[in-house]
Each structure stands twice: as structure tokens, then as C-alpha cells.
Protein backbone atom coordinates (compact mmCIF):
# COMPACT_ATOMS: atom_id res chain seq x y z
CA UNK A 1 101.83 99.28 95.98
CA UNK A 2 100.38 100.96 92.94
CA UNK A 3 103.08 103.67 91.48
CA UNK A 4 101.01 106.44 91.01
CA UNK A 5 98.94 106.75 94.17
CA UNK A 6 102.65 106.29 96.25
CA UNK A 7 104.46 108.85 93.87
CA UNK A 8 101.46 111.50 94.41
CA UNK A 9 101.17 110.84 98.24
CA UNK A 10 105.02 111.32 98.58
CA UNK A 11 104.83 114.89 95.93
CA UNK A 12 101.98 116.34 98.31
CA UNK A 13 103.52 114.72 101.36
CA UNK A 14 106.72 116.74 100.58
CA UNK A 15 105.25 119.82 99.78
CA UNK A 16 104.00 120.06 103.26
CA UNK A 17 107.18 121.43 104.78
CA UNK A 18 107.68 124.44 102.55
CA UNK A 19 103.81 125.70 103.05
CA UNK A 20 104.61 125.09 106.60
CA UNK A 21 107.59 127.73 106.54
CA UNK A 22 105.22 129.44 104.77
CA UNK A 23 102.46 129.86 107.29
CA UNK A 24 104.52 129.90 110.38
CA UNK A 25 105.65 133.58 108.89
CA UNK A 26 102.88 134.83 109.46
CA UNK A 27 101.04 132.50 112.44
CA UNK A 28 102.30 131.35 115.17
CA UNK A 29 102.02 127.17 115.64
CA UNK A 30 99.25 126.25 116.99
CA UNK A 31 97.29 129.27 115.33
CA UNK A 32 98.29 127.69 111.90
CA UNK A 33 97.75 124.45 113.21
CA UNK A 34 94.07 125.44 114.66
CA UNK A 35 93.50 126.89 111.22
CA UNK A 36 94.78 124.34 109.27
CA UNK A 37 92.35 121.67 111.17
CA UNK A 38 88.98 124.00 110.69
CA UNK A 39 90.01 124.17 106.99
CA UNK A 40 90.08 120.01 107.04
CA UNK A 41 87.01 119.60 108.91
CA UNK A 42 84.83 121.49 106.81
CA UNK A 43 86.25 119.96 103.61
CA UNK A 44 85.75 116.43 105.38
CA UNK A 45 82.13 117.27 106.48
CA UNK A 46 80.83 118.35 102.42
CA UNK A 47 82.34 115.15 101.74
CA UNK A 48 80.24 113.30 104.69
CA UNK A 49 77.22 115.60 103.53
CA UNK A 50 77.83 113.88 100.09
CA UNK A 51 78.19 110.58 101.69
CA UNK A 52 75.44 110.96 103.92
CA UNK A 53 78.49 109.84 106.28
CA UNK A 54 79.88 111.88 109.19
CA UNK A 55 81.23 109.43 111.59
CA UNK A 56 82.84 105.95 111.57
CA UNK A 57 80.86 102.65 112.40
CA UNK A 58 79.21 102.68 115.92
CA UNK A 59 81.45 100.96 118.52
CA UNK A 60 84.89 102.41 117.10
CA UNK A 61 84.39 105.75 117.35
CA UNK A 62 87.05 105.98 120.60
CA UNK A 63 89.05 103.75 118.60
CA UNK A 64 89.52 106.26 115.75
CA UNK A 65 89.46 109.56 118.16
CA UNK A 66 92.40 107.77 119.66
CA UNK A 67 94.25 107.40 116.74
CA UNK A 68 93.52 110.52 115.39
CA UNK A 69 94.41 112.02 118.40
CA UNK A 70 97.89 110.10 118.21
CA UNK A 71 98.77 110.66 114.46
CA UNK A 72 96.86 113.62 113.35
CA UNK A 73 96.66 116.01 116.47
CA UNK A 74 99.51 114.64 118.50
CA UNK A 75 102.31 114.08 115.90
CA UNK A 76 101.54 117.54 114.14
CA UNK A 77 101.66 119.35 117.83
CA UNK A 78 104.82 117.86 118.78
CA UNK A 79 106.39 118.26 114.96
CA UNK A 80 105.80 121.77 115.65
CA UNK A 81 107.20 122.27 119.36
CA UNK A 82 110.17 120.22 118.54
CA UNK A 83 110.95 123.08 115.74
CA UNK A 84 109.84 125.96 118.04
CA UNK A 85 112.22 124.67 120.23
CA UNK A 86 114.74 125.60 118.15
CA UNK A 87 115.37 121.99 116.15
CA UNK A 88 116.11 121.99 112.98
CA UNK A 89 114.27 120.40 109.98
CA UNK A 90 116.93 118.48 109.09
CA UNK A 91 117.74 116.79 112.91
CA UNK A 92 114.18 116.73 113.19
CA UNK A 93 113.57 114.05 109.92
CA UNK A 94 116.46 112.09 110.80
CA UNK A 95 115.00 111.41 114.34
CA UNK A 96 111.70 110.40 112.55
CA UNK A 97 113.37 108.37 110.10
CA UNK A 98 113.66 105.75 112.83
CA UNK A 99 110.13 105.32 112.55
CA UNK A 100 110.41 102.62 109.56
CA UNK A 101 112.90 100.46 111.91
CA UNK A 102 110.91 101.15 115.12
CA UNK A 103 107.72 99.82 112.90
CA UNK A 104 109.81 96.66 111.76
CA UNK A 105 111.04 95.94 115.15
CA UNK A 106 107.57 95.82 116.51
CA UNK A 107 105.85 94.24 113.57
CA UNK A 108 107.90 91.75 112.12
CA UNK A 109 110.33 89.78 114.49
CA UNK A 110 112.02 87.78 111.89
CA UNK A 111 112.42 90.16 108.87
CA UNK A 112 114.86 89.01 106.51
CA UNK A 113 118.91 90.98 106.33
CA UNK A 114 117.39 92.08 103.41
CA UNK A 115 115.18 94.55 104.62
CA UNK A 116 117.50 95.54 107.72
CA UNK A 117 120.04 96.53 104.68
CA UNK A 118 117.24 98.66 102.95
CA UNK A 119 116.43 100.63 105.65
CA UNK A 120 119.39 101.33 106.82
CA UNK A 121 120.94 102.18 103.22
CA UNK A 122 117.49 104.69 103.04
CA UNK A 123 118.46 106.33 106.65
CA UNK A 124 122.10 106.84 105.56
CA UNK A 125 120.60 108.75 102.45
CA UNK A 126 118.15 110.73 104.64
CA UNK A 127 121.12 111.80 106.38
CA UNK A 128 123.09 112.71 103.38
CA UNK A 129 120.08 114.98 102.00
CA UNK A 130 119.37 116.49 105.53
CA UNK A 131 123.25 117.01 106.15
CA UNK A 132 123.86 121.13 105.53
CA UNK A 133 120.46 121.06 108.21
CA UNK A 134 122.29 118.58 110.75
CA UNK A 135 125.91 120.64 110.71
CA UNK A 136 123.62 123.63 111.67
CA UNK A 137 121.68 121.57 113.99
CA UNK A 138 121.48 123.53 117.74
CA UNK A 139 119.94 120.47 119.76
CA UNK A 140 118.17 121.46 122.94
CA UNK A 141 116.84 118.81 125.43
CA UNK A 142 113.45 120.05 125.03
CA UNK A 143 113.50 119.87 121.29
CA UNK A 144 115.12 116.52 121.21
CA UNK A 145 111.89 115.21 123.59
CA UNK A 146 109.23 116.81 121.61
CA UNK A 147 110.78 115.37 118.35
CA UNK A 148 111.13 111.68 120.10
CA UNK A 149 107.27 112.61 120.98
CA UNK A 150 106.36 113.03 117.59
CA UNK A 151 108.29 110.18 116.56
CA UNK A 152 106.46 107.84 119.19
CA UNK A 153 102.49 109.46 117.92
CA UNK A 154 103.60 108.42 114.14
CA UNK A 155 105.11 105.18 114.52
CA UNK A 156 101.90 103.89 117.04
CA UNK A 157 99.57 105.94 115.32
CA UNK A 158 99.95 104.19 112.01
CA UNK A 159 100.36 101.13 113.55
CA UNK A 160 97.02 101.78 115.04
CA UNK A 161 95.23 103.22 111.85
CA UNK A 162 96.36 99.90 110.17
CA UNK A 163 93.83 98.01 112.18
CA UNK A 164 90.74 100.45 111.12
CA UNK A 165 88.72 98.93 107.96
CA UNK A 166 87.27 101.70 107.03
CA UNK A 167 87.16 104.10 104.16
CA UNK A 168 89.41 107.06 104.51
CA UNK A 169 86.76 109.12 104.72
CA UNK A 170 84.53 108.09 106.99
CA UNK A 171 87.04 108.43 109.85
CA UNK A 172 88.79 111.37 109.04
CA UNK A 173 86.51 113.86 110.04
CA UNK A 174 86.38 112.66 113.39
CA UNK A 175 89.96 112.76 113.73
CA UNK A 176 90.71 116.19 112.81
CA UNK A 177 87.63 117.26 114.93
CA UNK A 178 90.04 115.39 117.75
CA UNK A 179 93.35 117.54 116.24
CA UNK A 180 91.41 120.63 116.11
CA UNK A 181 90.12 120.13 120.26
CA UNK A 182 93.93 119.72 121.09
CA UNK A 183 94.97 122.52 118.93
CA UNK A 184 92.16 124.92 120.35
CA UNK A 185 93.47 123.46 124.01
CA UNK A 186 96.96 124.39 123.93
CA UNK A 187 96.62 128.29 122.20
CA UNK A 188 96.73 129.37 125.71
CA UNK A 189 100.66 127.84 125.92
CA UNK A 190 102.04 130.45 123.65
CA UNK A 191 101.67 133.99 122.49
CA UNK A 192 99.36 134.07 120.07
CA UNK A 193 100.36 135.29 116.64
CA UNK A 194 98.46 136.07 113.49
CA UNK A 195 99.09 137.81 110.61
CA UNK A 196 96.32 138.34 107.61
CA UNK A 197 98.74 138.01 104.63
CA UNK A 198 97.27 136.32 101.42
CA UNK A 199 100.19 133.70 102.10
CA UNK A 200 99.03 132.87 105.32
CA UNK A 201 95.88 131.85 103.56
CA UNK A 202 97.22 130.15 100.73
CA UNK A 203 98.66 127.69 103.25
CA UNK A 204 96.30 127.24 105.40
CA UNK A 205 94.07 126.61 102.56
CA UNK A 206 96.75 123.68 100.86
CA UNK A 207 97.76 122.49 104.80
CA UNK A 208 94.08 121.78 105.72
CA UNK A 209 92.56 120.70 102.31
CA UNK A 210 95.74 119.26 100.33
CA UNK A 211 97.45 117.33 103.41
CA UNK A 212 95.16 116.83 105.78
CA UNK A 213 92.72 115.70 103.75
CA UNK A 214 93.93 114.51 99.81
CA UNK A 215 97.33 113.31 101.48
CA UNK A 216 96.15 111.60 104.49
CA UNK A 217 93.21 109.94 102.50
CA UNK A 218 95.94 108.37 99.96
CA UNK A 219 98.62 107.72 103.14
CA UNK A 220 95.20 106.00 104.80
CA UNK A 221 94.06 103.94 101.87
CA UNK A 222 98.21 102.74 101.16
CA UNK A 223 98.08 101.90 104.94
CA UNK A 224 95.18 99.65 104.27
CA UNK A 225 96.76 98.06 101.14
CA UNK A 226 100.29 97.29 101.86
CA UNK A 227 102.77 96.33 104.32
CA UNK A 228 103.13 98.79 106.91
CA UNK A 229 106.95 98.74 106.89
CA UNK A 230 107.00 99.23 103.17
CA UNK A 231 104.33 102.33 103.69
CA UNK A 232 106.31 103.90 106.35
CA UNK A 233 109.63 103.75 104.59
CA UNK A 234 108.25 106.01 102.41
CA UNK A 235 108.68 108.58 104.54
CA UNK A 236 112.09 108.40 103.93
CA UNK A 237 112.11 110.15 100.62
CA UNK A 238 110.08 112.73 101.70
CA UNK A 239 112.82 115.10 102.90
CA UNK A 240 114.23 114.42 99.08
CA UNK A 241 110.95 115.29 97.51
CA UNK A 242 111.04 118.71 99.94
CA UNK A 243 114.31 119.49 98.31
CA UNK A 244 113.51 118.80 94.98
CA UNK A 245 110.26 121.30 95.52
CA UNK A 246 112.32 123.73 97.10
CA UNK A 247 114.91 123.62 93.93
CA UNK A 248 111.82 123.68 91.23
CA UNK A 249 109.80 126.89 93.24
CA UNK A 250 112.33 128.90 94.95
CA UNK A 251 115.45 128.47 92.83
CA UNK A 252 117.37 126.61 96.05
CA UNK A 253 119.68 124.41 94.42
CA UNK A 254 120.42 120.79 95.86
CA UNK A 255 123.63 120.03 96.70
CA UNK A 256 125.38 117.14 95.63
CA UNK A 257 125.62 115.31 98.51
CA UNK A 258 121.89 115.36 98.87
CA UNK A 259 121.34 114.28 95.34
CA UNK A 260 123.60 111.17 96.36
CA UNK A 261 121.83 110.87 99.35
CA UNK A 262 118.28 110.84 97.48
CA UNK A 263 119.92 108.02 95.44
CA UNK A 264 120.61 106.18 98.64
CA UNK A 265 117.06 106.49 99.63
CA UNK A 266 115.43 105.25 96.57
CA UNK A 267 118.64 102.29 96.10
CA UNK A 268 117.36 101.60 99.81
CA UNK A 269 114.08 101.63 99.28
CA UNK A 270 114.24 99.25 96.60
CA UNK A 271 115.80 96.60 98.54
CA UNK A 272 112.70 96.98 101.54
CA UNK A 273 110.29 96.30 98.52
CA UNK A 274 112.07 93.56 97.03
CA UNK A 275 112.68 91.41 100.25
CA UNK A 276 109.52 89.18 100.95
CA UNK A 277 108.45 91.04 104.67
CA UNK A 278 108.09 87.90 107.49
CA UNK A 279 105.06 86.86 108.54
């Protein structure tokens, strides 16, 4: 994988959590999410209008609504009720940091120890960077489903949006139209909330135009490039990069442990790259 594309998709990636925090002050979820969605599709259609390109190839349209539906719409719903429901960040990305073994298991049957060793070396060091979140961790069967939820829409929707040769652009559009529907669907499941602070903006703004769109279109065009297992086990240093944001912008210092455990991740990752994946 080129470096640069991988270590801007992981900076932006990680950045997502704190604006996050940032608009759920001021929105409730699926407000912010709603928001965040309109902001991405009309970004996505002056880029079609450019393009002269709104939707993907005829006959797999309901091939990308479905994944969109899956990893854009579906994963980002259930990311949110599994933190409404009272799980922590912290529990929360060390459930989803199965999703790199999950994706091996399913994709590659014979994958050398050497990759086993990676991932699990990287998941220790998610653990180790998440760890103050875990001890403070109050797990509630609800928010323990709706995590496993969004764990099951990531892992098979990027399995899925593998299999789509086409440009980034030409299917995202459709896809966050597909978010947006689901978001719009389920306002009526919680007390609506909605605040009109200038940060509230500023995040929807960098949520919808930022991630949804200059993330997901490098995430999309890695997906298409590499070895899924390598592209998903990137993931794993996201929580790191959140940190390390967190330390430069709002003066929260990392602890040691988590600067050990980013070490892991990256001495883990290293080891996924390096072993040959099976075919």
C-alpha cells in the first residue's frame, strides 16, 4: 500500500471520534448522523455534477445500496446505539478490533502463523491504548449487541465493497443517499435533540465532508488496491491516532501504557504486512 494515502486515511479516520464527541453535545445521534449524511450527499452530488456521474453502472445499483446500507448507514447507526447504550469508546474498539481476524478467518483459510501473530500482537496493543476506557467500561447487554452489530455491518460490508470496481465516487453518493433514508427512518426512536452551536456545525461540516466523503473515498480506493486483511488491520491504529489527536488539540496527555500499546500496534502491524497473505 502506498504510505501516504494509508497514513492520511488513518489521520482523518482518527479524527472522527473526537468531532463525534463533539457533535453529540449538542445533537442527539441520529440528528447528527441525519446531518452528517445531507452534508455528504450534497458534496458527493457537485462532484457527480462535475463528473456528469450520479449513480454507479446500471445492473449494480442494489448491489452498492446494499453495501452502503451495511457499511455506511448500518455500521454508523449501530456505532452510535452501542455508545448511547452506555458503552464505552474504549470496549467499543476492542470489540471491533476483531474485525481484522473475523476478515482473515473468512478470506484466507490457510494464512500463514505469521499473520495470526500480527494481529494478535496489534489487538493486544489496541487493548493497551483503550485500557483507562475498558477499567471504566459499564457493559450492558444491549450495548454489547449493538456493538457486535456494528462489528458484523463493517467486517461484511468491506468484504462486500471489495467486490465493486468502481471509482469511489461514482458509488458513494448512492450509498449515503441509503445512510441518510435509515437515518431519517429511525429519528422517530429517540428524543430528538438539537442544539444550533457553531460546534455543532463545525462537525457536521468535517463528519459529512471530511469522513464520509475524503476518508471513505481513500478507505474505498485502498480497499480496491490491497489485501483486505492488510486494509482492515488498519483499523487497529486508529484508536492510537484518536489519542495522539486528543493529546496535540486538547492537551489530554497519553499515558504510557497506551504509548506501549501504540507500539504494539504498529510492531503488529508490521508483521501482517510482511507475511505473504494465502491465496
Amino acid at each position: 500500500m502506498n504510505a501516504w494515502p494509508t497514513a492520511l486515511f488513518v489521520l482523518l479516520w482518527s479524527s472522527g471520534a473526537i468531532f463525534s464527541r463533539w457533535g453529540l453535545d449538542h445533537a442527539s445521534p441520529f440528528v447528527l448522523l441525519a446531518l452528517r449524511f445531507g452534508v455528504a450527499l450534497a458534496f458527493l452530488s457537485l462532484l457527480g455534477w462535475r463528473e456528469r456521474a450520479w449513480l454507479p453502472a446500471p445492473g449494480t445499483r442494489a448491489q452498492v445500496a446494499g453495501t452502503g446500507l451495511l457499511l455506511v448507514g448500518g455500521y454508523s447507526c449501530t456505532y452510535f446505539l452501542a455508545l448511547d447504550q452506555g458503552l464505552t469508546p474504549g470496549a467499543l474498539a476492542t470489540i471491533l478490533g476483531v474485525q481484522p481476524i473475523a476478515t482473515l478467518l473468512l478470506q484466507e483459510r490457510r494464512a500463514p502463523a505469521l499473520r495470526w501473530l500480527g494481529l494478535a500482537l496489534a489487538l493486544i496493543g489496541l487493548v493497551l491504548v483503550v485500557l483507562d476506557s475498558l477499567l471504566r467500561a459499564r457493559v450492558s447487554a444491549a450495548g454489547v449487541a449493538w456493538a457486535l452489530a456494528a462489528l458484523g455491518c463493517i467486517t461484511l460490508g468491506t468484504m462486500a465493497q471489495k467486490r465493486i470496481a468502481q471509482p469511489p465516487t461514482r458509488v458513494l453518493a448512492l450509498q449515503c443517499a441509503v445512510a441518510l433514508a435509515l437515518c431519517v427512518a429511525l429519528l422517530p426512536t429517540q428524543a430528538p435533540r438539537f442544539d444550533p452551536h457553531p460546534m455543532l456545525a463545525l462537525s457536521v461540516l468535517w463528519l459529512g465532508a471530511v469522513i464520509s466523503v475524503g476518508a471513505t473515498v481513500l478507505l474505498y480506493r485502498l480497499l480496491r488496491a490491497g489485501n483486505l486483511v492488510n486494509v482492515t488491520s488498519l483499523f487497529y491504529l486508529v484508536p492510537g491516532g484518536t489519542a495522539l489527536l486528543d493529546w496535540w488539540l486538547l492537551g489530554n496527555r497519553m499515558a504510557p501504557l497506551a504509548l506501549l500499546g501504540l507500539g504494539l500496534v504498529v510492531a503488529g502491524l508490521v508483521l501482517v504486512f510482511h507475511a505473504r497473505p494465502a491465496r
